[in-house]
XYZ file of C-alpha atoms in Angstrom:
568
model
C 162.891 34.799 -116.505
C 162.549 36.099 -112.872
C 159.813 35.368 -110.522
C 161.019 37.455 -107.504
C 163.306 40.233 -107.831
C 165.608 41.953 -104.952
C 168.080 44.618 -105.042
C 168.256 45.368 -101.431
C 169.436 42.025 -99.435
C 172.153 40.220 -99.243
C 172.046 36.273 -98.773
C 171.480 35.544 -95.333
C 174.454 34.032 -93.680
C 172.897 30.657 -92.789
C 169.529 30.047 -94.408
C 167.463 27.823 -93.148
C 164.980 25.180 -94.813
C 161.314 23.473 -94.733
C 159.346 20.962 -96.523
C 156.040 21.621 -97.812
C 153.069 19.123 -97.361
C 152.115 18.405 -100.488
C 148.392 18.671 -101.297
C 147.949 19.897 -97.355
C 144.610 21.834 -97.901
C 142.982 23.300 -95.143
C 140.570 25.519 -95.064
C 138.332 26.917 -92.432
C 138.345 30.449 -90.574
C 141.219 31.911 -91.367
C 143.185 34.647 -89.743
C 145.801 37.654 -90.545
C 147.224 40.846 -90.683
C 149.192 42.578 -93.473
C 150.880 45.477 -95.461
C 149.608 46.258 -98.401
C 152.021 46.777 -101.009
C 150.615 49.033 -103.712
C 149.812 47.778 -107.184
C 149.696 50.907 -109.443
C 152.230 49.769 -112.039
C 151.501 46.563 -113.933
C 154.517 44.313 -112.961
C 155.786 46.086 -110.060
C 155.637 45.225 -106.504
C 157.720 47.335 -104.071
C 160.883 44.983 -104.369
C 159.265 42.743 -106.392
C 159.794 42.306 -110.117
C 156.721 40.564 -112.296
C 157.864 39.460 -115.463
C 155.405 40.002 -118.086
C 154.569 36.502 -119.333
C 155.042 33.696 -116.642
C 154.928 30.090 -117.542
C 152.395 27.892 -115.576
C 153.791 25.506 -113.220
C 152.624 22.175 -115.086
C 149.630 21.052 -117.070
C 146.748 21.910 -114.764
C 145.570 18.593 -113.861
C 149.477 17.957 -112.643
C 149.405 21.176 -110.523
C 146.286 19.722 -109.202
C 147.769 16.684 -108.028
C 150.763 18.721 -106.571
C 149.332 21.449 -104.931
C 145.469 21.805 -104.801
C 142.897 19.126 -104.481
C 145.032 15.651 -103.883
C 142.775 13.727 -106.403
C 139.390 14.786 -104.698
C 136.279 15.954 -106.507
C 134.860 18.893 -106.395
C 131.497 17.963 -104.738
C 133.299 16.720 -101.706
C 135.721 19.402 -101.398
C 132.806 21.752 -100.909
C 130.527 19.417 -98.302
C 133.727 19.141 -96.273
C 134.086 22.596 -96.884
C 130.595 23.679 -95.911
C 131.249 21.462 -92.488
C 133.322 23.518 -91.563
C 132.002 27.045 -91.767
C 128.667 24.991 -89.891
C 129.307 27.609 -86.792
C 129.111 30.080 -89.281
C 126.377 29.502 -91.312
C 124.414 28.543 -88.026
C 124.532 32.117 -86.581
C 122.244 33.945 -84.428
C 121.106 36.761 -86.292
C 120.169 39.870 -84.282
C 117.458 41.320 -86.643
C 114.885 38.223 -86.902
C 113.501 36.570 -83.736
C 112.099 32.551 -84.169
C 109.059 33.412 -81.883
C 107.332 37.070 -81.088
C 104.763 37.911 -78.152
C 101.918 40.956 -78.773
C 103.203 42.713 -75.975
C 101.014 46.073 -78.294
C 96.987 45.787 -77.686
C 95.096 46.127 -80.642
C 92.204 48.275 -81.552
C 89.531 45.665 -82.762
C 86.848 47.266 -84.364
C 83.861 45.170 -83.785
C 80.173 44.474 -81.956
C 81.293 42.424 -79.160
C 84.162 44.780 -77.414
C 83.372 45.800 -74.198
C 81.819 49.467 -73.324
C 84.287 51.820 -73.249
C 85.471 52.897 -69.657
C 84.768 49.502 -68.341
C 87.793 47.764 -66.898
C 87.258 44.047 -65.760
C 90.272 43.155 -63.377
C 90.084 38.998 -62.668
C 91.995 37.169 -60.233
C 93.146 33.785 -61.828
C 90.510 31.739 -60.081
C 88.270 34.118 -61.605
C 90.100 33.811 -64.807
C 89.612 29.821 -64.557
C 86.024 30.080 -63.699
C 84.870 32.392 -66.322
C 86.632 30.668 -69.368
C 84.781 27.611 -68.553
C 81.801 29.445 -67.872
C 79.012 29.167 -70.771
C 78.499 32.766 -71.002
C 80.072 34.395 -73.935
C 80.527 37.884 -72.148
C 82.229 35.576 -69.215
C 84.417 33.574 -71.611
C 85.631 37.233 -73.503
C 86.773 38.837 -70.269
C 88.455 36.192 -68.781
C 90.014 35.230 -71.620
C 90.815 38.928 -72.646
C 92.579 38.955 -69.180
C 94.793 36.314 -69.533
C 95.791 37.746 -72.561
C 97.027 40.992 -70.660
C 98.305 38.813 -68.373
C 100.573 36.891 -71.293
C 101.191 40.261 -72.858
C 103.311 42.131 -70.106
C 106.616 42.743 -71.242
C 108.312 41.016 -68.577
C 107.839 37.465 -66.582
C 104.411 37.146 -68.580
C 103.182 33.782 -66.750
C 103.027 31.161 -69.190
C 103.403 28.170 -67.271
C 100.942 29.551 -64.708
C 98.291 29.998 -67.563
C 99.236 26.185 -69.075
C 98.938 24.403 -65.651
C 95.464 26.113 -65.165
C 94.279 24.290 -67.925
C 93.638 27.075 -69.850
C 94.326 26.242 -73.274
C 91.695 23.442 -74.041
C 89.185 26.004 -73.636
C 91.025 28.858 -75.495
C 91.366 26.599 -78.523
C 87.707 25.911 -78.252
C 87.491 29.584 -78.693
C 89.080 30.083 -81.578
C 85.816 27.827 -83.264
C 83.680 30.663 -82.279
C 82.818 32.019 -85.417
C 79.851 34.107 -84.065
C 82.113 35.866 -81.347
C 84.905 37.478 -83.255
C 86.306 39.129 -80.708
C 86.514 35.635 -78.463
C 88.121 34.272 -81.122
C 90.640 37.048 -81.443
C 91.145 37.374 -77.767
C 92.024 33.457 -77.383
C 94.878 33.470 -80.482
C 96.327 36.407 -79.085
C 96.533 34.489 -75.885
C 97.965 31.312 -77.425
C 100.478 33.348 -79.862
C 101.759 34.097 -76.667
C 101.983 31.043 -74.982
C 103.230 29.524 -78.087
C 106.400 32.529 -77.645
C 107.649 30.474 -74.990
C 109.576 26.864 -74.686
C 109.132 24.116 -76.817
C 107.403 22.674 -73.640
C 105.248 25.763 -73.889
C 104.572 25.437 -77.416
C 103.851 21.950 -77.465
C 101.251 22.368 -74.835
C 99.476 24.711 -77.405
C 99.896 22.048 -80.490
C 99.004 19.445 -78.125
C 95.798 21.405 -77.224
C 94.575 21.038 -80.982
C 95.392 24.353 -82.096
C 96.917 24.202 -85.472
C 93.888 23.122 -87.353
C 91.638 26.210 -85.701
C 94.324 28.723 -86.504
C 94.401 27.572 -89.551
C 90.788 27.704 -90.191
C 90.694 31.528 -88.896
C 93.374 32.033 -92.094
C 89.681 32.276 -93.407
C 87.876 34.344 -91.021
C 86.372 37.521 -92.523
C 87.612 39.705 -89.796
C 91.363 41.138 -90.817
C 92.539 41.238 -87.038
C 91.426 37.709 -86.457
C 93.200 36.674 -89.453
C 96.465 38.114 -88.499
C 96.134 36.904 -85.081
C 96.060 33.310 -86.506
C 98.789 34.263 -89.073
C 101.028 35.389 -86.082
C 100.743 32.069 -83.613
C 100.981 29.172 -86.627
C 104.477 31.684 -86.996
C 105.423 30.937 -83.713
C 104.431 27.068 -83.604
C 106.690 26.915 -86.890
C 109.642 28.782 -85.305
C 109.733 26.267 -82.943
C 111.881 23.565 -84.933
C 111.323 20.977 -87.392
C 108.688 18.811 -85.523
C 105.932 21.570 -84.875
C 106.754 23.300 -88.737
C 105.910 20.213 -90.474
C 103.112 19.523 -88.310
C 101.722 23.127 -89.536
C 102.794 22.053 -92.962
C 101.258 18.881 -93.187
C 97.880 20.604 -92.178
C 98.105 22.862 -95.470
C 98.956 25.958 -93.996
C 100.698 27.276 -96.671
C 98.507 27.778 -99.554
C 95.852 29.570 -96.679
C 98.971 31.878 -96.361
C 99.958 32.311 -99.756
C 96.124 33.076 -100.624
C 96.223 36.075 -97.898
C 99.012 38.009 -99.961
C 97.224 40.916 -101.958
C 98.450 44.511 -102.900
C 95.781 45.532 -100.493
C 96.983 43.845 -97.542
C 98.153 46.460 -94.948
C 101.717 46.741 -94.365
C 102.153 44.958 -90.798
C 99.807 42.247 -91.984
C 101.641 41.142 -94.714
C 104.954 41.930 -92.606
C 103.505 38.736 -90.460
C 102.651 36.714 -93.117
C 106.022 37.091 -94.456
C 108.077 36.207 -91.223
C 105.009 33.018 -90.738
C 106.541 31.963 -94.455
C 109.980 32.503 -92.989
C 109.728 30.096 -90.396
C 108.316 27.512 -92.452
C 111.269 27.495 -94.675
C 113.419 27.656 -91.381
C 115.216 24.398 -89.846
C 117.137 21.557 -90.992
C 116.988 17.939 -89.895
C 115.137 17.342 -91.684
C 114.574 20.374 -94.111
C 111.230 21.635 -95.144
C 109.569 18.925 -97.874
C 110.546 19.537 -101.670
C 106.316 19.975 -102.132
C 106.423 22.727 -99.507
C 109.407 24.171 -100.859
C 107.939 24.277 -103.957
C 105.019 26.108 -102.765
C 106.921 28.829 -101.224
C 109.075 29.731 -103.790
C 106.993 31.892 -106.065
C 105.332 33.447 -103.225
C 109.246 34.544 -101.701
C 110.138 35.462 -105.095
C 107.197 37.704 -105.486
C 107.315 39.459 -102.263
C 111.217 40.234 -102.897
C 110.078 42.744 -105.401
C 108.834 44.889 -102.247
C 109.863 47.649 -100.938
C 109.267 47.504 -97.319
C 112.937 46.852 -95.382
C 110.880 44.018 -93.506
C 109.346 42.224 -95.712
C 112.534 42.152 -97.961
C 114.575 41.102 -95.140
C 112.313 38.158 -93.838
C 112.201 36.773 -97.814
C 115.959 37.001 -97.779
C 116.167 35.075 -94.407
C 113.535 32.247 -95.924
C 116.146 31.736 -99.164
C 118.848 31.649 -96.778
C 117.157 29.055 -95.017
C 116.686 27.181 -98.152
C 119.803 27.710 -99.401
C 121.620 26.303 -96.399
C 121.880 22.600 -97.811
C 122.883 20.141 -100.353
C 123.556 21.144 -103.825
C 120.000 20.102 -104.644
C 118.585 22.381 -102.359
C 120.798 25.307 -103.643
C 119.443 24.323 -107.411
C 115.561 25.001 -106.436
C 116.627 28.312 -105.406
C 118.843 29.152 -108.210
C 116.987 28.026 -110.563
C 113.924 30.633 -109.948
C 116.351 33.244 -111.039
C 116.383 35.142 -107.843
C 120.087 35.456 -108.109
C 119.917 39.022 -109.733
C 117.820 40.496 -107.447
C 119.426 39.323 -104.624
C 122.645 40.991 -105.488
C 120.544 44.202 -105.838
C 119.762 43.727 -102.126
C 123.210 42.978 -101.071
C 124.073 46.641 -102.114
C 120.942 47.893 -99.498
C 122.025 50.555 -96.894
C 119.726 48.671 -94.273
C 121.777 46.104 -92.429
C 118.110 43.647 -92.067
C 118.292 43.529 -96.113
C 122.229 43.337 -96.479
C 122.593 40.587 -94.135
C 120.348 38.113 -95.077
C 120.804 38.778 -99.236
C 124.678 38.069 -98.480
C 123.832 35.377 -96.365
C 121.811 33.703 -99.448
C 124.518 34.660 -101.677
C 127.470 33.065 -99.484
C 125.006 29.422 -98.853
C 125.151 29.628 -102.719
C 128.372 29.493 -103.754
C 129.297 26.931 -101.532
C 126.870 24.915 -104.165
C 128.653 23.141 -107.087
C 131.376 25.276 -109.880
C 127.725 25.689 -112.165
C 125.754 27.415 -109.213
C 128.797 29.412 -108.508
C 128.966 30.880 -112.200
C 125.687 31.754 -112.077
C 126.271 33.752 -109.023
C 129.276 35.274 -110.867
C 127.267 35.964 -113.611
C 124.421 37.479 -111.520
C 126.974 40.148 -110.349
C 127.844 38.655 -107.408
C 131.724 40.179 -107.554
C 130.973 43.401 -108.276
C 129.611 43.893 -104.529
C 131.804 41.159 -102.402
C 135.079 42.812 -102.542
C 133.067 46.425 -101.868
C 131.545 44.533 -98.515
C 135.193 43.446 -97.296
C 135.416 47.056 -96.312
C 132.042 47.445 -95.230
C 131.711 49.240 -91.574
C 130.189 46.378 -89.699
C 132.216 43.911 -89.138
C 130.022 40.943 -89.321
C 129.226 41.803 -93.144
C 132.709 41.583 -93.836
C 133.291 38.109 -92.160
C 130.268 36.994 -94.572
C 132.108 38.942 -97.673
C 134.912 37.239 -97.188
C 133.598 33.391 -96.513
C 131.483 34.089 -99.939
C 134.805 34.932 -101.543
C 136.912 31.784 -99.919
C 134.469 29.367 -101.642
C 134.453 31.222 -104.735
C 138.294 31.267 -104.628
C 137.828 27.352 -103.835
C 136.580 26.663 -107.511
C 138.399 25.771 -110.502
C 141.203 28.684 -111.651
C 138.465 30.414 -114.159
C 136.459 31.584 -111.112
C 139.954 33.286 -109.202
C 140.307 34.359 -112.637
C 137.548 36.458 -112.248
C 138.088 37.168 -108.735
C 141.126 39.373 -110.048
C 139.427 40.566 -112.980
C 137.216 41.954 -110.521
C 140.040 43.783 -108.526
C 139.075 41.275 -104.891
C 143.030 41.528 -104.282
C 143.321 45.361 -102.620
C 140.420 45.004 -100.753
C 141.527 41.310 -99.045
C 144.583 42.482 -98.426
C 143.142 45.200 -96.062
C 141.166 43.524 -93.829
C 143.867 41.010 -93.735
C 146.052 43.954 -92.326
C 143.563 46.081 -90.730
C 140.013 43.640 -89.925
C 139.030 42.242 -86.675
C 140.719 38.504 -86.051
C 137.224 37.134 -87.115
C 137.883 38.763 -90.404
C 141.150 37.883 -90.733
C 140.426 34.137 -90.183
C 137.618 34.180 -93.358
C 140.569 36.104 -95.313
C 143.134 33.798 -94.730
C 140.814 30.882 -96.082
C 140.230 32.683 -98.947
C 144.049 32.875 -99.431
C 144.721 29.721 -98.678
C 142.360 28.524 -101.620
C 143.482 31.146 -103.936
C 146.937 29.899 -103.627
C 146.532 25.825 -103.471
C 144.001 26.285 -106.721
C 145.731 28.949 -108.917
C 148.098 28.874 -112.010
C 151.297 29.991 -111.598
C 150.524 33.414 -113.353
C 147.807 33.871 -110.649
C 150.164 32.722 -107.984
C 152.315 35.382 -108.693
C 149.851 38.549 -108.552
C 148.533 36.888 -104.938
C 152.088 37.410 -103.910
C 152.492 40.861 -105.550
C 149.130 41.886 -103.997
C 151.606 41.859 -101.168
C 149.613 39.042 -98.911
C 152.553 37.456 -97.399
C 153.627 40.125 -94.966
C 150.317 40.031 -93.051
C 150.359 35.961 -93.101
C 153.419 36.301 -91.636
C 152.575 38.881 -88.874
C 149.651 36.173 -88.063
C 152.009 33.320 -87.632
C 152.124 34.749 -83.669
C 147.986 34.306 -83.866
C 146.340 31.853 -80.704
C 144.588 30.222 -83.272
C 146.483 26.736 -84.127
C 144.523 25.955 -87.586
C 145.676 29.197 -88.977
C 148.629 29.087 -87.919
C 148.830 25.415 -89.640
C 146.970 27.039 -92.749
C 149.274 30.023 -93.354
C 152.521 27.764 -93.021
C 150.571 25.663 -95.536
C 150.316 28.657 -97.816
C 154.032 30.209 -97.261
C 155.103 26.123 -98.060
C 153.168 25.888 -101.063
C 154.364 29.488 -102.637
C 158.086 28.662 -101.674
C 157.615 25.160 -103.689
C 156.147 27.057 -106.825
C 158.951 29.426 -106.611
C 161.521 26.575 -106.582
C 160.157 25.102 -109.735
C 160.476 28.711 -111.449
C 164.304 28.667 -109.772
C 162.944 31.743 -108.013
C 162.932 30.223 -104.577
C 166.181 32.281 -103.517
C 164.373 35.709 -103.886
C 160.992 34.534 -101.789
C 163.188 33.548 -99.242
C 164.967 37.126 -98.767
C 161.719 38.421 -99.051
C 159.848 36.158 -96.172
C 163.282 36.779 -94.244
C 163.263 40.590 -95.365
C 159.370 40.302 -93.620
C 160.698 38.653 -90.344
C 159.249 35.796 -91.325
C 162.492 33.421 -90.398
C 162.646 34.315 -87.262
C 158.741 33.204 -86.812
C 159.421 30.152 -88.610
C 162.377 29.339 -86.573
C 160.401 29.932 -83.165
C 157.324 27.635 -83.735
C 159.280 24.965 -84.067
C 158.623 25.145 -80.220
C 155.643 25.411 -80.422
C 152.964 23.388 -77.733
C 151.329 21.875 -81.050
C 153.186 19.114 -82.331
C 151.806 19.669 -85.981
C 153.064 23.383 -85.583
C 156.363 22.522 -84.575
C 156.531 19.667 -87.344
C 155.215 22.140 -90.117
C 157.603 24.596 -89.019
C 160.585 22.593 -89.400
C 160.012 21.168 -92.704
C 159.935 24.349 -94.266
C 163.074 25.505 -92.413
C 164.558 22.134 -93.201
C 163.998 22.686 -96.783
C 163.853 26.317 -97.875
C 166.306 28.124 -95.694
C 168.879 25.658 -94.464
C 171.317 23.533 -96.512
C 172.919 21.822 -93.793
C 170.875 20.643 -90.769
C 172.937 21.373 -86.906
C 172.417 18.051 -84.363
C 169.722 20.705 -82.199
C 167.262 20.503 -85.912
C 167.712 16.872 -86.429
C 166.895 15.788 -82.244
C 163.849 18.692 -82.634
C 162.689 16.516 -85.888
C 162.905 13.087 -84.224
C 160.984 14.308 -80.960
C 158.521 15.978 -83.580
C 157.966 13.056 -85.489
C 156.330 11.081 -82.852
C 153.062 10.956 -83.738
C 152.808 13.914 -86.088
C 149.935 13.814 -88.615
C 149.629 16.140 -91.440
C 146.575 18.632 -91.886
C 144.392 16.240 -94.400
C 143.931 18.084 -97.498
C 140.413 17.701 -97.723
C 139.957 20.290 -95.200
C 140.610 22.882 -97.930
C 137.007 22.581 -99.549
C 134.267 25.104 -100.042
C 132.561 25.743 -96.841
C-alpha cells in the first residue's frame, strides 16, 4: 500500500535527515502561507496518490503516547491551552466602550426645567456656591452647569469638578425625590465623572453614590431612571472592585425588573450594556448568585432584534464564558448555543464578533462542551468565517477551530466532514501573518491528534507547502511548531514505509533547503530542531560540519514541552 506517490523526482543525490521530538506539542498562534492543491477527485492530490483504505498508525491510545498528548489529560491540555491564547481572548474590542459620557443633552419633559430662552452661564465659584446653596432653583442651575461643563466632548474637567467638592452634594441630589429634574441633572453629572479614571470613579463610589442610583432604578420619571441605569454602568465598567460593590447592593434584580416590551429602544440599549459590565472582569469573576441572575435576563434579550442590544448580550456571555470549565457549563447549559450560532452568521460586525467570541471561549471548555457546540452548528459557519473579509473574524475562526481540532479524533472527524480543510488552507496561503499564526495551531493539533487516515487527507489538503514557505517567518514558536508538524508527518510516513515519497515531496517544495539553513539559526532550539530532522529523514551518513553543528547545538538545548499543544 502507498502513502505518498511520485512520478516526477528522482532521489536526491545526498538526502539529508532529522529526528522528530516525540510528543513535542506546541500550540499557540500559529503562522503560514501555502498552495492549495485541489481536492476534486477522491484520492488524488496533484502528485500525490491516496490509497483508498489506510491502516491507522497503532491502537489509538499508542498513537497518543507517540505523537499527541504525552500522557496528559485533556482538562490540562486545554487550561494550558487557553494560557496561551490569554492575549487573545483579552482583546480590545472596537465596538463596546467600558465607560460612556452624555456628551447629547436630553429633552426632560417636566415642571421644574427652566423657562425657555433663559440661559444661566456660572463661573465655578458660582457653580460651588449655588450647589451648596439651599435653594432648589440655585442647586438645579449650578448643578445643570457642571453637567455642561462634564459633557463637552473634549478635556471635560473632571478633576476640576472632584477637587471642588462637588460630588457630596450632587449625590445628595440624587435623594431629591420632589425635584426630578435635580435629581436628573446630578446623575448625569456623576455618569460623567464616573467616565473617567478609576481615581475618578472611586471619588463618585466613595461619595455614596451607588445606593442613590440605585434607588432612582425606582423613580417614576423614565429619564431619571435611565440616567441612574447609565452611571451604576460606568461604576461597573470600572473593574472587579466597583462591579461587585454595585452587585452586592442588589442592583441587578432593579435592572432586570426595568426590562419590558415597552421600554424604548435606547433605554433598554443602556440597560443592556449596564448588564454587560456586570458580567465583565475576571479576578475574581462575577459571583455564581449574580451569574445566575443574569442569565435568563441575557438569554431573553438575545431574542432581539436591535444590532445593539444583541451585540452587548453577546459581549456579557463572552465575558462569562471566558473561564474555567465550570463557568463555560452555566452558559452552555441555558441552551444559548443555537442561537448564538444564528448570530455568528449576522452581516453586522457588533453581532458577529462577540457571538464568535462566545463560541471560540466555549470550545476551549472540556470534549462534552465542545460537542455541544458541534452539535449546535457551530461548523457549519467557522470554516465560512476563515474567509470572511475582516481579518480579525478570521483570526477568531480559526482559534475556535485550533481547539476544536485539539479534541479527541471524533471532533477532526467532523472538522473534515464539514469540508474546514479548503478553507484553512487559504488563509494559510493567502491571510494576514495574524491569521496564519491561528492556522498553523490548528494544524499543528490536527496533525499531533489525528489517525493516520486523517493524517493523510491534512497532507493531501496540500498544507505542507505553505508550512514550509513559513519556515522563513520572524516568529520563533512557529517556526518551532511547523518543524514540529513536518517531524511528526515524516515519522507517520516512516511507519507506513512511505517516508521516501514525503521526503521528495518536502524537497520537491524547497523545503530541504529551509531545513538545511535554520540549522543556523540565532535560536538554539531552531537550529537543534532543524538538525534532527535532517539528521534523520534526509541524510544517511552524517559529514564532520553536522556532527560539530550538533555538539555546539546541544549545549543547553531544551525541547518545546508538549503541553504547550493544548486548547487555548
Amino acid at each position: 500500500m502507498t502513502f505518498f506517490v511520485f512520478s516526477v523526482l528522482p532521489a536526491p543525490d545526498s538526502p539529508l535527515q532529522v529526528e522528530k521530538k516525540s510528543g513535542q506539542e506546541k500550540r499557540e498562534e500559529g503562522a503560514v502561507s501555502r498552495r492549495e492543491k485541489k481536492q476534486d477527485q477522491p484520492g488524488q492530490q496533484g502528485n500525490l496518490l491516496l490509497p483508498v483504505n489506510m491502516p491507522t498508525l497503532d491502537a489509538p491510545e499508542d498513537r497518543r503516547r507517540k505523537f499527541k498528548y504525552c500522557g496528559k489529560d485533556a482538562s490540562l491540555r486545554r487550561q494550558q491551552r487557553m494560557a496561551v491564547s490569554l492575549e487573545l481572548r483579552k482583546a480590545k474590542k472596537d465596538e463596546q466602550t467600558l465607560k460612556r459620557r452624555n456628551i447629547t443633552s436630553f429633552c426632560l419633559d417636566t415642571p421644574e426645567k427652566p423657562a425657555k430662552g433663559v440661559a444661566v452661564s456660572l463661573n465655578l465659584g458660582e457653580i460651588i456656591k449655588g450647589v451648596n446653596s439651599s435653594d432648589p432653583v440655585l442647586c438645579f442651575q449650578a448643578t445643570q452647569t457642571a453637567r455642561k461643563m462634564l459633557s463637552q466632548e473634549k478635556n471635560p474637567p473632571l478633576k476640576l469638578v472632584i477637587e471642588a467638592g462637588l460630588i457630596p452634594r450632587m449625590v445628595e441630589f440624587l435623594k431629591s425625590s420632589l425635584y426630578p429634574c435635580l435629581q436628573f441633572e446630578a446623575a448625569w453629572a456623576l455618569t460623567n465623572i464616573a467616565s473617567g479614571t478609576s481615581e475618578q470613579t472611586r471619588a463618585v463610589v466613595e461619595g455614596g453614590a451607588i445606593q442613590p442610583l440605585i434607588e432612582l432604578l425606582s423613580s417614576s420619571n423614565v429619564a431619571v431612571c435611565e440616567q441612574a441605569v447609565w452611571a451604576l454602568g460606568n461604576i461597573a465598567g470600572d473593574g472587579p472592585e466597583f462591579r461587585d460593590s454595585v452587585i452586592s447592593n442588589n442592583a441587578i434584580p432593579h435592572l432586570l425588573a426595568l426590562i419590558s416590551p415597552t421600554l424604548p429602544i435606547t433605554f433598554l440599549r443602556n440597560i443592556t450594556w449596564t448588564l454587560s459590565n456586570l458580567c465583565r472582569n475576571k479576578n475574581p469573576y462575577p459571583c455564581d448568585a449574580a451569574v445566575k441572575q443574569l442569565l435568563p435576563a441575557l438569554l431573553h434579550l438575545l431574542q432581539h432584534q436591535d444590532s445593539e442590544i444583541l451585540s452587548d448580550a453577546c459581549w456579557a456571555l463572552s465575558y462569562l464564558t471566558d473561564g474555567c470549565n465550570k463557568r463555560i457549563g452555566q452558559v452552555v447549559d441555558t441552551g444559548v448555543l443555537p442561537r448564538l450560532v444564528v448570530l455568528m452568521t449576522s452581516s453586522e460586525l457588533n453581532v458577529l464578533t462577540p457571538s464568535l467570541r462566545t463560541v471560540g471561549n466555549i470550545v476551549t471548555g472540556t470534549d462534552e462542551q465542545t460537542q455541544v457546540a458541534i452539535d449546535a452548528g457551530v461548523l457549519n459557519v467557522l470554516p465560512q468565517l476563515l474567509q470572511h473579509n475582516k481579518p480579525s473574524i478570521q483570526k477568531e475562526a480559526a482559534w475556535a477551530l485550533s481547539n476544536v481540532a485539539a479534541g479527541p479524533c471524533h471532533h477532526i472527524q467532523q472538522l473534515l466532514a464539514y469540508d474546514v480543510l479548503p478553507p484553512l488552507v487559504a488563509v494559510l496561503k493567502n491571510g494576514e501573518f495574524k491569521v496564519q499564526k491561528e492556522a498553523v495551531w490548528m494544524v499543528a493539533n490536527f496533525a499531533t491528534g489525528a489517525t493516520m487516515d486523517q493524517l493523510i487527507q491534512l497532507v493531501h489538503s496540500g498544507v505542507l507547502e505553505p508550512l514550509v514557505n513559513l519556515l522563513t517567518a520572524p516568529d520563533v514558536k512557529i517556526v518551532l511548531i511547523i518543524l514540529d508538524v513536518i517531524s511528526c508527518i515524516l515519522q507517520a510516513a516512516e511507519k507506513l514505509s512511505e517516508k521516501e515519497s514525503l521526503c521528495l515531496l518536502i524537497e520537491e517544495l524547497g523545503g530541504i533547503d529551509r531545513i538545511e539553513a535554520l540549522q543556523l539559526h540565532e535560536n538554539r532550539q531552531i537550529g537543534r530542531a532543524a538538525l534532527n530532522i535532517i539528521e534523520k529523514h534526509f541524510g544517511e551518513e552524517e559529514d564532520e560540519s553536522l556532527t560539530l553543528l550538533s555538539q555546539v547545538l546541544d549545549q543547553d538545548y531544551e525541547f518545546i514541552d508538549c503541553e504547550c499543544l493544548a486548547k487555548k
